[in-house]
Amino acid sequence: MTSLAVVRKFATDMPFSGLSLSALSFLQPAALWALAVLAIPVLIHLFNRSRGRLVKIGHIELVRNARKLKVTELKLADWLLLLLRVSLFALAALILAGLALPGLSSSNKATVYVSPAWLAAAPPQAVAELLQQYSDKKRSRILLLRNDFPALDEQLVGGIRKDDLQPLKISNIWPLLAERLSLEQHQGNVEVYALDNLAQFGPSRPALPREVSWHLSHYATSNASNPMPVTAVVAYDSQHSADAQVLGAALDSLKAHRLSGLSWNLIETQDLAADYRDVDWLILLSDSLAPAPLADATAAPKVVLTDAYGAARRIAPAQLRLPFYPFSEFRVSRTGDSADDQRTLLSLPDNEPLLQQTQSGATREIHFNSRFIPAWSSIAQQPEFPELLLQLLISDEQRENAFAGAGVLPSQLEIMANASDTPLPRRSLQSLLAALMVLLWLPERWLSERKRRAQF
Amino acid sequence: MERFIDPRTLARVKDMPLIAKTVADGFLHGLQQSHQRGVGVEFSQYRQYEPGDPPSRIDWKLFARSDRYFVREAERESEITMWFVIDASASMQQATDAEPDAWSKFEYARHLVATLSYIAQKQGDNFGLLALAGDHQILLPPGNGERHWHRLLKMLTGLESGEVFPDAAIVKSAISRLQKNSLVFIISDFYQLSNELDEFVNQVSAGHNEVVAMQLQCQDELSFPFKGAIRFEDLETGEQVLVSASSARDSWRKALKKHQKKLLKFMHQQQVMLRSININQPMDQALHDFLSSRQKVRN
């Protein structure tokens, strides 16, 4: 049993505290060009440097004994004036640009959603920490994401036993979250605690009706220390060496991210031995049919993936377009239930079967009616091809057990992050800035008048 | 109605002879009742004795004949030559800071000389001009009559101020001319770099002559109305001093007082009459005060 998750923090566990600079935003960022007017007071300062009014007198000796002014004393007033004016203009520009705070910034009203998988996997101290973190904040709620909302909208209290969570196994928290967020007007931040585990997330990512903060935790299950040993043989004939390389790359990726126990051999078809009982997967890349020994059930491997008939049913690359996030679709599209137990795993838009599975004794035989090289099909170019391969080659029950804790792939993380969620309303700071402007304007006028009358 | 003419009004009039005549005639009417007559050799007329006339001037022979007191009056002698010395150094360019159109000390000096020489010409006195700045000097030898006065006006108009007051050594030849039985007006601000003006006054007053020092001051100097940070620049040396006016005011007044005291003491030693004239005050008033004080001194 393996769990080789991509350990990656999706959102840092930064609590949304008070007013931080990063929380500020602009309603009209284009108006920030108005900051260019800051040049005006600076230019005034440069051109209008007060170095004392010049008065020509006949006899300098008369002021010889007077206390000399230092230029710095004059400059101080000048710089102060410059500072005031620059702040005034900056404030004006910020008012134009619409400096705004997140509208619901009161962090003490946070709503915390915890996915059941997280609660099941989290060690007790993590749960205690979570409770501790939100217990002192007034009116913050910690809720469990579950199906029977809102009838069972109970607070998450520390006493939930892990056994109770088993029936709550939820494979897709997107619709749940979207439903909750649209049904209830949430005051304050919404924090979601989930595992970075694929099993929780469904195939598509809806746009949520409001922003949420994600806390994705990675809790390694015991599988991690016990890699599942899988052996594979990739046999190819002389025309299929390119296909073999494509497959090899996919297997590399699988070994790196999913099956650390995977080991495989690349051999040519003429070197095929008779006995494959110890081999889990035999991947046969050849135009000819499977070698005779395979018919013998005693010598057969568990899974055979072959494109032996591919040459006969060549499919032009343009026709082969898999949906972007298709993992689950391989499962749901098992429609063809033919007499000799042949199932179509995946078919093309025109109902031509692409992947067909035949169960013959202990061996599953999967026919791929194309080839892996790019000239034939684009399937190997899809980012999820290793995942597809894995799902084909591993039985459903194996997969459920082995990859429950599998992490979110980097490409999937991106899908989660690039959300088009409705942003929170912003609270404009214009009135505050205007008041500040008036406050600064008064001393500016005073100082400026004083300077004009030269009375300092 | 203002009795005297506002200097700002005069400053707007660009006609120097007109100004001189206007200013002089304005107060000469009441002041010089008989400027042609006085004590002298040439007999002019008899006049009834009036209290206040010196008894020595009563003609006792006529008294014996007529039993009345008569005073002999004669044509006034006009052997006095008036010299007008204008300090044309750069410091004389000082004007009131707040009024850019007002006369500078130098302009004031020019118009003052024009007016004084007009009076002198009216009285039939000889008058000459000496303007000093740097190593060049402009000299008009003494003369009288209206044509001479116009010549003097022409020279005054062409005068320009600049540089510093020259050393006494440079103007030695001119000084010797001033020393002969004359009334010398030295019109200056009496600000000097070392002691060149003192030296000049000293040498001029050494001869057989009477020296009147007319010190021109402007209101700015007297009241120090400046506010704020002021960068004072010396007109002659170009030196700049940056001060805060409010803190410089006291020391300025102290320095000015000291300067005046020293100047007065020096002039006193030289037996020179010192008149301080505020150029922002009406010129006719200053002249009136000056002339009436001279009359008091004479009588």
Tab-separated table of N, CA, C and O in Angstrom, chain A residues 51-60 62-69 71 74 454-456, chain B residues 94 97 191-192 227-235 239-244 248 251-252 255:
chain	number	residue	atom	x	y	z
A	51	ARG	N	15.494	80.268	0.549
A	51	ARG	CA	16.813	80.466	1.113
A	51	ARG	C	16.878	81.848	1.737
A	51	ARG	O	17.921	82.474	1.797
A	52	GLY	N	15.729	82.356	2.110
A	52	GLY	CA	15.681	83.671	2.728
A	52	GLY	C	15.435	84.732	1.674
A	52	GLY	O	15.953	84.661	0.570
A	53	ARG	N	14.620	85.735	2.013
A	53	ARG	CA	14.380	86.824	1.065
A	53	ARG	C	15.637	87.666	0.971
A	53	ARG	O	16.289	87.951	1.962
A	54	LEU	N	15.952	88.054	-0.246
A	54	LEU	CA	17.172	88.821	-0.436
A	54	LEU	C	16.864	90.298	-0.247
A	54	LEU	O	15.968	90.848	-0.891
A	55	VAL	N	17.572	90.918	0.655
A	55	VAL	CA	17.424	92.354	0.869
A	55	VAL	C	18.810	92.962	0.761
A	55	VAL	O	19.749	92.525	1.414
A	56	LYS	N	18.905	93.966	-0.110
A	56	LYS	CA	20.221	94.587	-0.293
A	56	LYS	C	20.317	95.788	0.623
A	56	LYS	O	19.437	96.658	0.616
A	57	ILE	N	21.364	95.804	1.379
A	57	ILE	CA	21.543	96.926	2.296
A	57	ILE	C	22.922	97.516	2.092
A	57	ILE	O	23.796	96.914	1.459
A	58	GLY	N	23.087	98.723	2.613
A	58	GLY	CA	24.328	99.437	2.378
A	58	GLY	C	25.462	98.984	3.272
A	58	GLY	O	26.624	99.116	2.920
A	59	HIS	N	25.113	98.435	4.408
A	59	HIS	CA	26.156	98.198	5.390
A	59	HIS	C	25.881	96.877	6.094
A	59	HIS	O	24.997	96.793	6.943
A	60	ILE	N	26.636	95.889	5.729
A	60	ILE	CA	26.372	94.558	6.267
A	60	ILE	C	26.761	94.470	7.746
A	60	ILE	O	26.269	93.624	8.488
A	62	LEU	N	25.830	96.034	10.109
A	62	LEU	CA	24.716	96.229	11.027
A	62	LEU	C	24.086	94.908	11.450
A	62	LEU	O	23.473	94.819	12.498
A	63	VAL	N	24.211	93.882	10.601
A	63	VAL	CA	23.640	92.592	10.985
A	63	VAL	C	24.728	91.595	11.347
A	63	VAL	O	24.464	90.425	11.527
A	64	ARG	N	25.940	92.107	11.436
A	64	ARG	CA	27.061	91.191	11.661
A	64	ARG	C	26.887	90.429	12.973
A	64	ARG	O	27.206	89.247	13.061
A	65	ASN	N	26.348	91.090	13.955
A	65	ASN	CA	26.292	90.455	15.276
A	65	ASN	C	25.004	89.686	15.533
A	65	ASN	O	24.836	89.097	16.582
A	66	ALA	N	24.112	89.748	14.556
A	66	ALA	CA	22.861	89.004	14.743
A	66	ALA	C	23.135	87.508	14.645
A	66	ALA	O	24.077	87.078	13.975
A	67	ARG	N	22.288	86.756	15.312
A	67	ARG	CA	22.473	85.304	15.262
A	67	ARG	C	22.190	84.831	13.836
A	67	ARG	O	21.147	85.117	13.266
A	68	LYS	N	23.138	84.104	13.305
A	68	LYS	CA	22.971	83.647	11.926
A	68	LYS	C	21.983	82.491	11.887
A	68	LYS	O	22.000	81.620	12.746
A	69	LEU	N	21.159	82.525	10.884
A	69	LEU	CA	20.259	81.392	10.653
A	69	LEU	C	21.031	80.318	9.916
A	69	LEU	O	21.843	80.612	9.052
A	71	VAL	N	20.870	77.255	7.260
A	71	VAL	CA	19.995	76.911	6.134
A	71	VAL	C	19.102	75.734	6.507
A	71	VAL	O	17.969	75.627	6.058
A	74	LEU	N	15.748	76.662	7.793
A	74	LEU	CA	14.781	76.994	6.755
A	74	LEU	C	14.304	75.736	6.069
A	74	LEU	O	13.140	75.578	5.746
A	454	ALA	N	6.378	84.779	5.693
A	454	ALA	CA	7.720	84.664	6.262
A	454	ALA	C	7.724	84.975	7.733
A	454	ALA	O	8.376	85.897	8.203
A	455	GLN	N	6.923	84.214	8.448
A	455	GLN	CA	6.860	84.480	9.884
A	455	GLN	C	7.234	83.242	10.671
A	455	GLN	O	6.419	82.697	11.393
A	456	PHE	N	8.390	82.748	10.456
A	456	PHE	CA	8.787	81.666	11.353
A	456	PHE	C	10.054	82.027	12.064
A	456	PHE	O	10.593	83.100	11.862
B	94	GLN	N	20.766	101.716	-1.926
B	94	GLN	CA	19.763	101.139	-1.028
B	94	GLN	C	18.457	101.924	-1.105
B	94	GLN	O	18.452	103.150	-1.097
B	97	ASP	N	12.756	98.521	0.877
B	97	ASP	CA	12.565	97.196	0.311
B	97	ASP	C	11.132	96.993	-0.159
B	97	ASP	O	10.878	96.379	-1.185
B	191	TYR	N	28.285	105.157	5.331
B	191	TYR	CA	28.737	103.787	5.577
B	191	TYR	C	30.039	103.615	4.828
B	191	TYR	O	30.117	103.877	3.633
B	192	GLN	N	31.031	103.161	5.531
B	192	GLN	CA	32.333	103.038	4.897
B	192	GLN	C	32.918	101.672	5.191
B	192	GLN	O	32.572	101.044	6.185
B	227	LYS	N	10.584	90.752	8.214
B	227	LYS	CA	10.027	89.588	8.907
B	227	LYS	C	10.542	88.344	8.217
B	227	LYS	O	10.745	88.331	7.007
B	228	GLY	N	10.688	87.310	8.995
B	228	GLY	CA	11.051	86.031	8.407
B	228	GLY	C	12.535	85.908	8.147
B	228	GLY	O	13.360	86.659	8.659
B	229	ALA	N	12.842	84.949	7.338
B	229	ALA	CA	14.238	84.686	7.012
B	229	ALA	C	14.679	85.676	5.951
B	229	ALA	O	14.075	85.773	4.895
B	230	ILE	N	15.700	86.439	6.275
B	230	ILE	CA	16.167	87.460	5.346
B	230	ILE	C	17.639	87.199	5.052
B	230	ILE	O	18.434	86.927	5.954
B	231	ARG	N	17.940	87.254	3.776
B	231	ARG	CA	19.334	87.137	3.373
B	231	ARG	C	19.804	88.536	3.002
B	231	ARG	O	19.481	89.052	1.936
B	232	PHE	N	20.508	89.165	3.926
B	232	PHE	CA	20.996	90.514	3.666
B	232	PHE	C	22.238	90.448	2.795
B	232	PHE	O	23.119	89.623	3.016
B	233	GLU	N	22.248	91.334	1.812
B	233	GLU	CA	23.422	91.370	0.946
B	233	GLU	C	23.998	92.770	0.960
B	233	GLU	O	23.275	93.764	0.808
B	234	ASP	N	25.272	92.826	1.140
B	234	ASP	CA	25.939	94.125	1.132
B	234	ASP	C	26.061	94.597	-0.308
B	234	ASP	O	26.517	93.873	-1.186
B	235	LEU	N	25.616	95.843	-0.545
B	235	LEU	CA	25.618	96.343	-1.915
B	235	LEU	C	27.031	96.528	-2.442
B	235	LEU	O	27.258	96.481	-3.645
B	239	GLU	N	28.645	90.593	0.186
B	239	GLU	CA	28.599	89.592	1.253
B	239	GLU	C	27.155	89.352	1.682
B	239	GLU	O	26.344	90.280	1.730
B	240	GLN	N	26.870	88.083	1.958
B	240	GLN	CA	25.503	87.754	2.347
B	240	GLN	C	25.467	87.193	3.758
B	240	GLN	O	26.345	86.423	4.140
B	241	VAL	N	24.458	87.594	4.484
B	241	VAL	CA	24.261	87.070	5.831
B	241	VAL	C	22.794	86.667	5.958
B	241	VAL	O	21.905	87.464	5.673
B	242	LEU	N	22.597	85.413	6.344
B	242	LEU	CA	21.223	84.918	6.478
B	242	LEU	C	20.822	84.982	7.949
B	242	LEU	O	21.471	84.389	8.805
B	243	VAL	N	19.786	85.741	8.227
B	243	VAL	CA	19.340	85.877	9.615
B	243	VAL	C	17.834	85.741	9.682
B	243	VAL	O	17.134	85.873	8.685
B	244	SER	N	17.389	85.478	10.869
B	244	SER	CA	15.956	85.548	11.123
B	244	SER	C	15.664	86.961	11.595
B	244	SER	O	16.261	87.441	12.561
B	248	ALA	N	17.185	89.320	14.618
B	248	ALA	CA	18.232	90.260	14.218
B	248	ALA	C	17.865	91.697	14.549
B	248	ALA	O	18.722	92.568	14.554
B	251	SER	N	19.711	93.408	17.557
B	251	SER	CA	21.135	93.639	17.326
B	251	SER	C	21.331	94.692	16.236
B	251	SER	O	22.291	95.445	16.250
B	252	TRP	N	20.414	94.725	15.302
B	252	TRP	CA	20.477	95.762	14.256
B	252	TRP	C	20.347	97.136	14.885
B	252	TRP	O	21.134	98.046	14.603
B	255	ALA	N	23.352	98.041	16.755
B	255	ALA	CA	24.481	98.359	15.881
B	255	ALA	C	24.299	99.722	15.232
B	255	ALA	O	25.248	100.505	15.116
